[in-house]
């Protein structure tokens, strides 16, 4: 609340523009505002002719920034695949709010709070497997590449193509309070030991499906529970043919939609996937000792000051060495030279990944 903590991106020269009428690159000005040391950076300008802050290269958000707000006025256009990138962790969460079109990549363990954002995207990297994300009034899909813990409310996602996914949970923990959808894509795909809970929502396809086999929810060796979902549609063939397509340990089961959504507006009162979900542990929460005992890996020599070998009872496609704060130090593929020379002495964690990019093993390796 201290005005001294606030700074306007305009003070550094950032202004919205429309590339159709005149080129203006706001990248350097916005980066300078973020680098100013102020906790709160705001974007308060809006112009005519569909103007937006145009960004052409990646912009790094330093840990000093705790709030980025557009005051419900600002729109962003990111070109050349550029993004706002969070590379450093911080004990204070980062709030990004009240804007349209923001592209975010989190390469850190920092907690992100994303609220009142439209047409924005979130992605993460391997170093962020335990990251926490809070969504509020989020209008777009949510498809992280790696596991996160997600708390979401007022979640509106409208993905149309049937071969895409609104919400992807690859081994994380998701709690969603109030979900609304439009379109024909899978609503949620939960895999790799992920846990997803949805409390209340409206499934509103609003367009016709190509057939009758599209699934609303897809679960593969994971857990999903839903409470109080309603589906409404006012177009011909405008409903999912399958409510849940579930596979557990190689056994598949499909719940037809007409058994719960018989007409145009019926409640999907409660659903819980099979198996013992209370004891299903997501990927990122695997206990190291328990994981070692289950898979009985052999990493030798251990400790080591240079070379090491992996002799596991299961095939692996990729190995990652991380330090004790989750930073990736090195990555390997089968047949490559496995070395720790040049790294600092201490405890490392070796993670093995299978061909489907699922983490299958974690063990310790000591660099001496």
Tab-separated table of C-alpha atoms in Angstrom:
chain	number	residue	atom	x	y	z
A	1	UNK	CA	0.000	0.000	0.000
A	2	UNK	CA	3.007	2.321	0.081
A	3	UNK	CA	2.877	4.567	-3.026
A	4	UNK	CA	6.677	4.598	-3.039
A	5	UNK	CA	6.573	0.906	-4.009
A	6	UNK	CA	4.619	1.624	-7.210
A	7	UNK	CA	5.903	2.611	-10.643
A	8	UNK	CA	4.228	3.076	-14.010
A	9	UNK	CA	5.645	1.389	-17.094
A	10	UNK	CA	4.775	4.634	-18.893
A	11	UNK	CA	7.486	6.410	-16.905
A	12	UNK	CA	10.041	4.259	-18.750
A	13	UNK	CA	8.542	4.904	-22.179
A	14	UNK	CA	6.139	1.972	-22.549
A	15	UNK	CA	3.014	2.798	-24.512
A	16	UNK	CA	0.410	0.782	-26.389
A	17	UNK	CA	0.385	0.691	-30.181
A	18	UNK	CA	-1.253	-1.075	-33.085
A	19	UNK	CA	1.338	-2.568	-35.485
A	20	UNK	CA	-1.100	-2.081	-38.379
A	21	UNK	CA	-0.785	1.667	-38.022
A	22	UNK	CA	2.629	2.222	-36.490
A	23	UNK	CA	5.430	0.115	-35.012
A	24	UNK	CA	6.335	0.594	-31.362
A	25	UNK	CA	8.385	-1.982	-29.412
A	26	UNK	CA	7.673	-1.697	-25.673
A	27	UNK	CA	10.061	-4.529	-24.688
A	28	UNK	CA	12.982	-2.497	-23.349
A	29	UNK	CA	10.767	-0.007	-21.539
A	30	UNK	CA	8.831	-2.742	-19.729
A	31	UNK	CA	12.047	-4.551	-18.804
A	32	UNK	CA	13.397	-1.293	-17.374
A	33	UNK	CA	10.247	-0.855	-15.282
A	34	UNK	CA	10.604	-4.387	-13.907
A	35	UNK	CA	14.287	-3.742	-13.155
A	36	UNK	CA	13.543	-0.533	-11.263
A	37	UNK	CA	13.434	-2.314	-7.901
A	38	UNK	CA	9.792	-1.364	-7.292
A	39	UNK	CA	7.399	-3.992	-5.955
A	40	UNK	CA	4.412	-2.941	-8.066
A	41	UNK	CA	4.514	-2.194	-11.803
A	42	UNK	CA	1.310	-0.947	-13.403
A	43	UNK	CA	0.100	-0.446	-16.971
A	44	UNK	CA	-2.592	2.185	-17.137
A	45	UNK	CA	-2.865	3.251	-20.771
A	46	UNK	CA	-5.426	2.168	-23.288
A	47	UNK	CA	-5.847	3.657	-26.728
A	48	UNK	CA	-8.059	3.546	-29.798
A	49	UNK	CA	-7.771	1.250	-32.809
A	50	UNK	CA	-7.169	-1.933	-30.770
A	51	UNK	CA	-3.819	-0.834	-29.367
A	52	UNK	CA	-1.755	-3.021	-27.035
A	53	UNK	CA	1.678	-3.128	-25.414
A	54	UNK	CA	3.721	-4.878	-28.124
A	55	UNK	CA	6.521	-7.143	-26.927
A	56	UNK	CA	9.021	-8.752	-29.304
A	57	UNK	CA	11.520	-10.471	-26.968
A	58	UNK	CA	11.378	-12.311	-23.660
A	59	UNK	CA	11.071	-10.119	-20.575
A	60	UNK	CA	12.456	-11.343	-17.235
A	61	UNK	CA	10.434	-10.616	-14.107
A	62	UNK	CA	12.951	-10.208	-11.254
A	63	UNK	CA	12.121	-11.348	-7.697
A	64	UNK	CA	11.762	-7.718	-6.576
A	65	UNK	CA	8.464	-7.447	-8.483
A	66	UNK	CA	5.459	-8.664	-6.458
A	67	UNK	CA	2.519	-7.185	-8.411
A	68	UNK	CA	1.890	-6.524	-12.114
A	69	UNK	CA	-1.494	-4.954	-12.801
A	70	UNK	CA	-3.257	-3.585	-15.856
A	71	UNK	CA	-6.182	-1.994	-13.973
A	72	UNK	CA	-8.601	-3.801	-16.327
A	73	UNK	CA	-7.405	-1.435	-19.058
A	74	UNK	CA	-4.341	-3.017	-20.584
A	75	UNK	CA	-3.845	-5.483	-23.396
A	76	UNK	CA	-0.584	-7.149	-24.443
A	77	UNK	CA	0.574	-8.585	-27.760
A	78	UNK	CA	3.586	-10.927	-27.607
A	79	UNK	CA	5.422	-11.548	-30.883
A	80	UNK	CA	8.160	-14.039	-31.912
A	81	UNK	CA	7.130	-16.472	-29.151
A	82	UNK	CA	8.160	-14.003	-26.452
A	83	UNK	CA	6.920	-14.276	-22.853
A	84	UNK	CA	7.127	-12.854	-19.362
A	85	UNK	CA	9.636	-15.231	-17.720
A	86	UNK	CA	9.988	-15.919	-13.991
A	87	UNK	CA	13.464	-17.388	-13.455
A	88	UNK	CA	14.111	-16.720	-9.764
A	89	UNK	CA	12.226	-17.924	-6.699
A	90	UNK	CA	11.123	-15.637	-3.876
A	91	UNK	CA	9.275	-16.114	-0.605
A	92	UNK	CA	6.692	-13.524	-1.703
A	93	UNK	CA	4.220	-14.686	-4.350
A	94	UNK	CA	3.983	-12.873	-7.671
A	95	UNK	CA	0.557	-11.413	-8.513
A	96	UNK	CA	-0.309	-10.730	-12.165
A	97	UNK	CA	-3.757	-9.296	-12.702
A	98	UNK	CA	-6.354	-7.346	-14.658
A	99	UNK	CA	-5.000	-7.549	-18.188
A	100	UNK	CA	-5.478	-9.369	-21.462
A	101	UNK	CA	-3.044	-11.422	-23.512
A	102	UNK	CA	-0.211	-12.000	-21.016
A	103	UNK	CA	2.060	-14.978	-21.786
A	104	UNK	CA	3.808	-16.422	-18.707
A	105	UNK	CA	6.602	-18.963	-18.313
A	106	UNK	CA	7.593	-20.009	-14.805
A	107	UNK	CA	11.087	-21.494	-14.528
A	108	UNK	CA	11.187	-21.153	-10.749
A	109	UNK	CA	9.629	-22.424	-7.547
A	110	UNK	CA	7.873	-19.105	-6.989
A	111	UNK	CA	4.138	-19.114	-6.263
A	112	UNK	CA	2.096	-17.294	-8.915
A	113	UNK	CA	-1.326	-15.703	-8.409
A	114	UNK	CA	-3.010	-15.034	-11.762
A	115	UNK	CA	-6.326	-13.216	-11.495
A	116	UNK	CA	-8.741	-11.431	-13.799
A	117	UNK	CA	-6.705	-12.365	-16.870
A	118	UNK	CA	-8.192	-13.033	-20.285
A	119	UNK	CA	-6.592	-14.745	-23.288
A	120	UNK	CA	-3.432	-15.354	-21.253
A	121	UNK	CA	-1.315	-18.503	-21.048
A	122	UNK	CA	0.823	-20.276	-18.445
A	123	UNK	CA	3.637	-22.732	-19.056
A	124	UNK	CA	6.387	-24.135	-16.865
A	125	UNK	CA	9.620	-26.101	-17.024
A	126	UNK	CA	11.023	-29.166	-15.268
A	127	UNK	CA	12.545	-27.069	-12.463
A	128	UNK	CA	9.065	-26.010	-11.384
A	129	UNK	CA	7.592	-29.425	-10.543
A	130	UNK	CA	6.449	-28.278	-7.091
A	131	UNK	CA	5.300	-24.813	-8.084
A	132	UNK	CA	1.997	-23.436	-6.787
A	133	UNK	CA	-0.452	-21.583	-8.999
A	134	UNK	CA	-3.603	-19.734	-7.937
A	135	UNK	CA	-6.101	-18.803	-10.662
A	136	UNK	CA	-9.050	-16.481	-10.145
A	137	UNK	CA	-11.288	-15.241	-12.959
A	138	UNK	CA	-9.068	-16.983	-15.484
A	139	UNK	CA	-10.413	-17.017	-19.043
A	140	UNK	CA	-8.421	-19.473	-21.149
A	141	UNK	CA	-7.051	-22.996	-21.142
A	142	UNK	CA	-4.503	-24.210	-18.562
A	143	UNK	CA	-1.980	-26.674	-19.999
A	144	UNK	CA	1.298	-26.780	-18.029
A	145	UNK	CA	3.967	-29.117	-19.336
A	146	UNK	CA	4.947	-30.384	-15.875
A	147	UNK	CA	3.184	-30.931	-12.536
A	148	UNK	CA	1.940	-28.024	-10.455
A	149	UNK	CA	-0.304	-27.550	-7.476
A	150	UNK	CA	-3.300	-25.544	-8.660
A	151	UNK	CA	-6.070	-23.770	-6.797
A	152	UNK	CA	-8.599	-22.206	-9.168
A	153	UNK	CA	-11.963	-20.482	-8.865
A	154	UNK	CA	-14.124	-18.788	-11.483
A	155	UNK	CA	-12.351	-20.756	-14.221
A	156	UNK	CA	-13.666	-20.220	-17.766
A	157	UNK	CA	-12.064	-22.125	-20.602
A	158	UNK	CA	-13.399	-22.228	-24.163
A	159	UNK	CA	-11.315	-24.474	-26.422
A	160	UNK	CA	-13.174	-25.495	-29.586
A	161	UNK	CA	-11.181	-28.207	-31.491
A	162	UNK	CA	-12.009	-31.783	-30.493
A	163	UNK	CA	-8.364	-32.880	-30.634
A	164	UNK	CA	-7.265	-30.408	-27.946
A	165	UNK	CA	-7.609	-30.124	-24.154
A	166	UNK	CA	-8.989	-27.364	-21.955
A	167	UNK	CA	-7.195	-28.339	-18.729
A	168	UNK	CA	-4.146	-30.622	-18.621
A	169	UNK	CA	-3.018	-32.191	-15.334
A	170	UNK	CA	0.183	-34.220	-15.917
A	171	UNK	CA	0.737	-35.467	-12.368
A	172	UNK	CA	-0.195	-32.439	-10.274
A	173	UNK	CA	-2.839	-31.580	-7.684
A	174	UNK	CA	-5.765	-29.462	-8.890
A	175	UNK	CA	-8.676	-28.001	-6.929
A	176	UNK	CA	-11.218	-26.133	-9.085
A	177	UNK	CA	-14.161	-24.231	-7.582
A	178	UNK	CA	-16.550	-23.065	-10.278
A	179	UNK	CA	-15.741	-24.280	-13.815
A	180	UNK	CA	-17.391	-23.083	-17.014
A	181	UNK	CA	-16.541	-24.330	-20.489
A	182	UNK	CA	-17.463	-23.759	-24.120
A	183	UNK	CA	-16.281	-25.733	-27.094
A	184	UNK	CA	-15.713	-29.392	-27.935
A	185	UNK	CA	-12.209	-30.140	-26.560
A	186	UNK	CA	-11.642	-32.586	-23.699
A	187	UNK	CA	-12.467	-30.611	-20.575
A	188	UNK	CA	-9.869	-32.184	-18.271
A	189	UNK	CA	-7.166	-34.743	-19.037
A	190	UNK	CA	-5.654	-36.080	-15.808
A	191	UNK	CA	-2.645	-38.410	-16.125
A	192	UNK	CA	0.560	-39.652	-14.437
A	193	UNK	CA	-0.882	-39.954	-10.937
A	194	UNK	CA	-2.547	-36.554	-11.006
A	195	UNK	CA	-5.306	-35.611	-8.574
A	196	UNK	CA	-8.139	-33.356	-9.764
A	197	UNK	CA	-11.227	-32.187	-7.882
A	198	UNK	CA	-13.950	-30.038	-9.476
A	199	UNK	CA	-16.627	-28.461	-7.292
A	200	UNK	CA	-19.480	-27.071	-9.376
A	201	UNK	CA	-19.564	-26.089	-13.000
A	202	UNK	CA	-21.393	-25.574	-16.284
A	203	UNK	CA	-20.480	-27.647	-19.344
A	204	UNK	CA	-21.714	-25.620	-22.319
A	205	UNK	CA	-20.411	-26.952	-25.657
A	206	UNK	CA	-22.437	-24.445	-27.754
A	207	UNK	CA	-21.449	-26.194	-31.006
A	208	UNK	CA	-21.983	-29.513	-32.757
A	209	UNK	CA	-19.591	-32.451	-32.348
A	210	UNK	CA	-18.310	-34.454	-35.294
A	211	UNK	CA	-19.558	-37.720	-33.762
A	212	UNK	CA	-20.607	-39.313	-30.489
A	213	UNK	CA	-17.278	-40.517	-29.055
A	214	UNK	CA	-15.793	-37.308	-27.658
A	215	UNK	CA	-15.067	-37.579	-23.916
A	216	UNK	CA	-15.615	-34.715	-21.513
A	217	UNK	CA	-13.085	-36.049	-18.982
A	218	UNK	CA	-10.101	-38.327	-19.678
A	219	UNK	CA	-8.342	-40.063	-16.774
A	220	UNK	CA	-5.270	-42.282	-17.191
A	221	UNK	CA	-3.767	-43.821	-14.039
A	222	UNK	CA	-4.880	-40.810	-12.048
A	223	UNK	CA	-7.830	-39.636	-9.971
A	224	UNK	CA	-10.709	-37.284	-10.676
A	225	UNK	CA	-13.744	-36.333	-8.622
A	226	UNK	CA	-16.504	-33.971	-9.711
A	227	UNK	CA	-19.474	-32.556	-7.817
A	228	UNK	CA	-22.438	-30.665	-9.255
A	229	UNK	CA	-21.692	-30.311	-12.976
A	230	UNK	CA	-24.487	-29.312	-15.355
A	231	UNK	CA	-24.332	-29.666	-19.137
A	232	UNK	CA	-26.486	-27.456	-21.347
A	233	UNK	CA	-26.537	-27.201	-25.127
A	234	UNK	CA	-28.917	-25.680	-27.645
A	235	UNK	CA	-27.478	-27.053	-30.902
A	236	UNK	CA	-27.857	-30.368	-32.679
A	237	UNK	CA	-25.416	-33.052	-31.451
A	238	UNK	CA	-24.086	-30.450	-29.065
A	239	UNK	CA	-23.043	-32.729	-26.197
A	240	UNK	CA	-20.166	-35.009	-25.276
A	241	UNK	CA	-20.959	-38.641	-26.145
A	242	UNK	CA	-18.799	-39.904	-23.257
A	243	UNK	CA	-18.792	-38.267	-19.835
A	244	UNK	CA	-15.651	-40.005	-18.527
A	245	UNK	CA	-13.072	-42.136	-20.352
A	246	UNK	CA	-11.062	-43.774	-17.579
A	247	UNK	CA	-8.082	-46.141	-17.679
A	248	UNK	CA	-6.532	-47.592	-14.521
A	249	UNK	CA	-3.671	-50.125	-14.666
A	250	UNK	CA	-4.537	-51.086	-18.228
A	251	UNK	CA	-8.263	-51.531	-17.561
A	252	UNK	CA	-10.524	-49.070	-19.387
A	253	UNK	CA	-14.042	-47.918	-18.580
A	254	UNK	CA	-16.331	-45.416	-20.272
A	255	UNK	CA	-19.324	-43.695	-18.710
A	256	UNK	CA	-21.780	-42.708	-21.489
A	257	UNK	CA	-23.128	-39.204	-21.238
A	258	UNK	CA	-26.710	-40.292	-21.889
A	259	UNK	CA	-26.675	-42.145	-18.581
A	260	UNK	CA	-26.309	-38.854	-16.711
A	261	UNK	CA	-26.996	-36.050	-19.215
A	262	UNK	CA	-30.064	-37.592	-20.839
A	263	UNK	CA	-31.422	-34.375	-22.354
A	264	UNK	CA	-30.243	-30.810	-22.889
A	265	UNK	CA	-29.748	-29.875	-19.236
A	266	UNK	CA	-28.974	-32.483	-16.587
A	267	UNK	CA	-26.790	-32.524	-13.536
A	268	UNK	CA	-23.700	-34.704	-13.247
A	269	UNK	CA	-24.149	-34.846	-9.484
A	270	UNK	CA	-21.077	-36.799	-8.429
A	271	UNK	CA	-18.331	-38.868	-9.968
A	272	UNK	CA	-15.190	-40.397	-8.547
A	273	UNK	CA	-12.710	-42.456	-10.528
A	274	UNK	CA	-12.009	-46.042	-9.550
A	275	UNK	CA	-9.096	-47.257	-7.461
A	276	UNK	CA	-7.880	-46.087	-4.085
A	277	UNK	CA	-7.416	-42.391	-4.774
A	278	UNK	CA	-6.682	-41.692	-1.119
A	279	UNK	CA	-3.402	-43.557	-1.497
A	280	UNK	CA	-2.531	-42.442	-5.004
A	281	UNK	CA	0.514	-40.191	-4.765
A	282	UNK	CA	1.100	-37.574	-7.478
A	283	UNK	CA	4.418	-37.512	-9.263
A	284	UNK	CA	5.859	-34.516	-7.470
A	285	UNK	CA	5.103	-35.842	-3.968
A	286	UNK	CA	6.824	-39.218	-4.280
A	287	UNK	CA	8.713	-40.027	-1.096
A	288	UNK	CA	12.360	-40.558	-1.957
A	289	UNK	CA	13.002	-43.479	0.372
A	290	UNK	CA	9.773	-45.240	-0.618
A	291	UNK	CA	10.501	-44.698	-4.288
A	292	UNK	CA	13.987	-46.149	-3.912
A	293	UNK	CA	12.655	-49.207	-2.111
A	294	UNK	CA	9.968	-49.799	-4.739
A	295	UNK	CA	12.246	-49.613	-7.769
A	296	UNK	CA	15.501	-50.799	-6.182
A	297	UNK	CA	17.760	-48.766	-8.453
A	298	UNK	CA	21.509	-49.094	-8.470
A	299	UNK	CA	23.575	-45.962	-9.045
A	300	UNK	CA	27.298	-46.523	-8.714
A	301	UNK	CA	29.786	-45.498	-7.665
A	302	UNK	CA	27.924	-43.455	-5.082
A	303	UNK	CA	29.452	-41.176	-3.755
A	304	UNK	CA	31.417	-40.182	-6.848
A	305	UNK	CA	33.564	-37.268	-7.959
A	306	UNK	CA	33.253	-37.861	-11.709
A	307	UNK	CA	31.625	-40.762	-13.592
A	308	UNK	CA	28.637	-42.806	-12.469
A	309	UNK	CA	26.428	-45.503	-13.957
A	310	UNK	CA	22.719	-46.322	-13.775
A	311	UNK	CA	21.520	-49.877	-13.446
A	312	UNK	CA	17.744	-49.771	-13.007
A	313	UNK	CA	15.159	-52.535	-13.303
A	314	UNK	CA	13.110	-50.390	-15.696
A	315	UNK	CA	14.032	-48.716	-19.000
A	316	UNK	CA	14.527	-44.961	-18.965
A	317	UNK	CA	14.591	-42.371	-21.728
A	318	UNK	CA	16.017	-39.353	-19.899
A	319	UNK	CA	17.833	-38.633	-16.639
A	320	UNK	CA	18.007	-35.294	-14.816
A	321	UNK	CA	20.341	-34.263	-12.003
A	322	UNK	CA	18.954	-31.626	-9.621
A	323	UNK	CA	20.357	-29.910	-6.581
A	324	UNK	CA	18.597	-29.787	-3.218
A	325	UNK	CA	16.502	-26.749	-4.182
A	326	UNK	CA	15.172	-28.333	-7.359
A	327	UNK	CA	17.404	-26.644	-9.912
A	328	UNK	CA	18.367	-28.772	-12.904
A	329	UNK	CA	22.129	-29.204	-13.065
A	330	UNK	CA	22.496	-31.675	-15.940
A	331	UNK	CA	20.399	-33.856	-18.235
A	332	UNK	CA	21.330	-37.171	-19.854
A	333	UNK	CA	19.960	-39.662	-22.360
A	334	UNK	CA	20.803	-43.389	-22.468
A	335	UNK	CA	24.281	-43.928	-23.879
A	336	UNK	CA	25.557	-40.481	-22.938
A	337	UNK	CA	28.477	-39.874	-20.578
A	338	UNK	CA	27.173	-39.706	-17.008
A	339	UNK	CA	29.405	-37.266	-15.116
A	340	UNK	CA	29.213	-34.953	-12.108
A	341	UNK	CA	32.647	-33.360	-12.533
A	342	UNK	CA	32.480	-29.591	-12.361
A	343	UNK	CA	29.486	-29.579	-10.018
A	344	UNK	CA	29.696	-28.456	-6.421
A	345	UNK	CA	30.121	-31.095	-3.730
A	346	UNK	CA	27.002	-32.190	-1.924
A	347	UNK	CA	23.715	-34.044	-2.286
A	348	UNK	CA	22.097	-34.368	-5.720
A	349	UNK	CA	18.845	-35.990	-6.787
A	350	UNK	CA	18.756	-38.168	-9.886
A	351	UNK	CA	15.383	-38.379	-11.643
A	352	UNK	CA	14.631	-40.918	-14.375
A	353	UNK	CA	11.903	-40.400	-16.961
A	354	UNK	CA	10.244	-42.941	-19.228
A	355	UNK	CA	9.436	-42.706	-22.913
A	356	UNK	CA	6.143	-40.912	-22.174
A	357	UNK	CA	7.982	-38.241	-20.136
A	358	UNK	CA	6.548	-39.569	-16.858
A	359	UNK	CA	8.893	-39.512	-13.898
A	360	UNK	CA	9.505	-43.109	-12.828
A	361	UNK	CA	12.323	-42.954	-10.323
A	362	UNK	CA	14.064	-40.620	-7.876
A	363	UNK	CA	17.253	-41.457	-6.016
A	364	UNK	CA	20.130	-39.712	-4.281
A	365	UNK	CA	23.617	-39.206	-5.649
A	366	UNK	CA	26.435	-37.657	-3.633
A	367	UNK	CA	29.110	-35.576	-5.367
A	368	UNK	CA	32.419	-35.622	-3.463
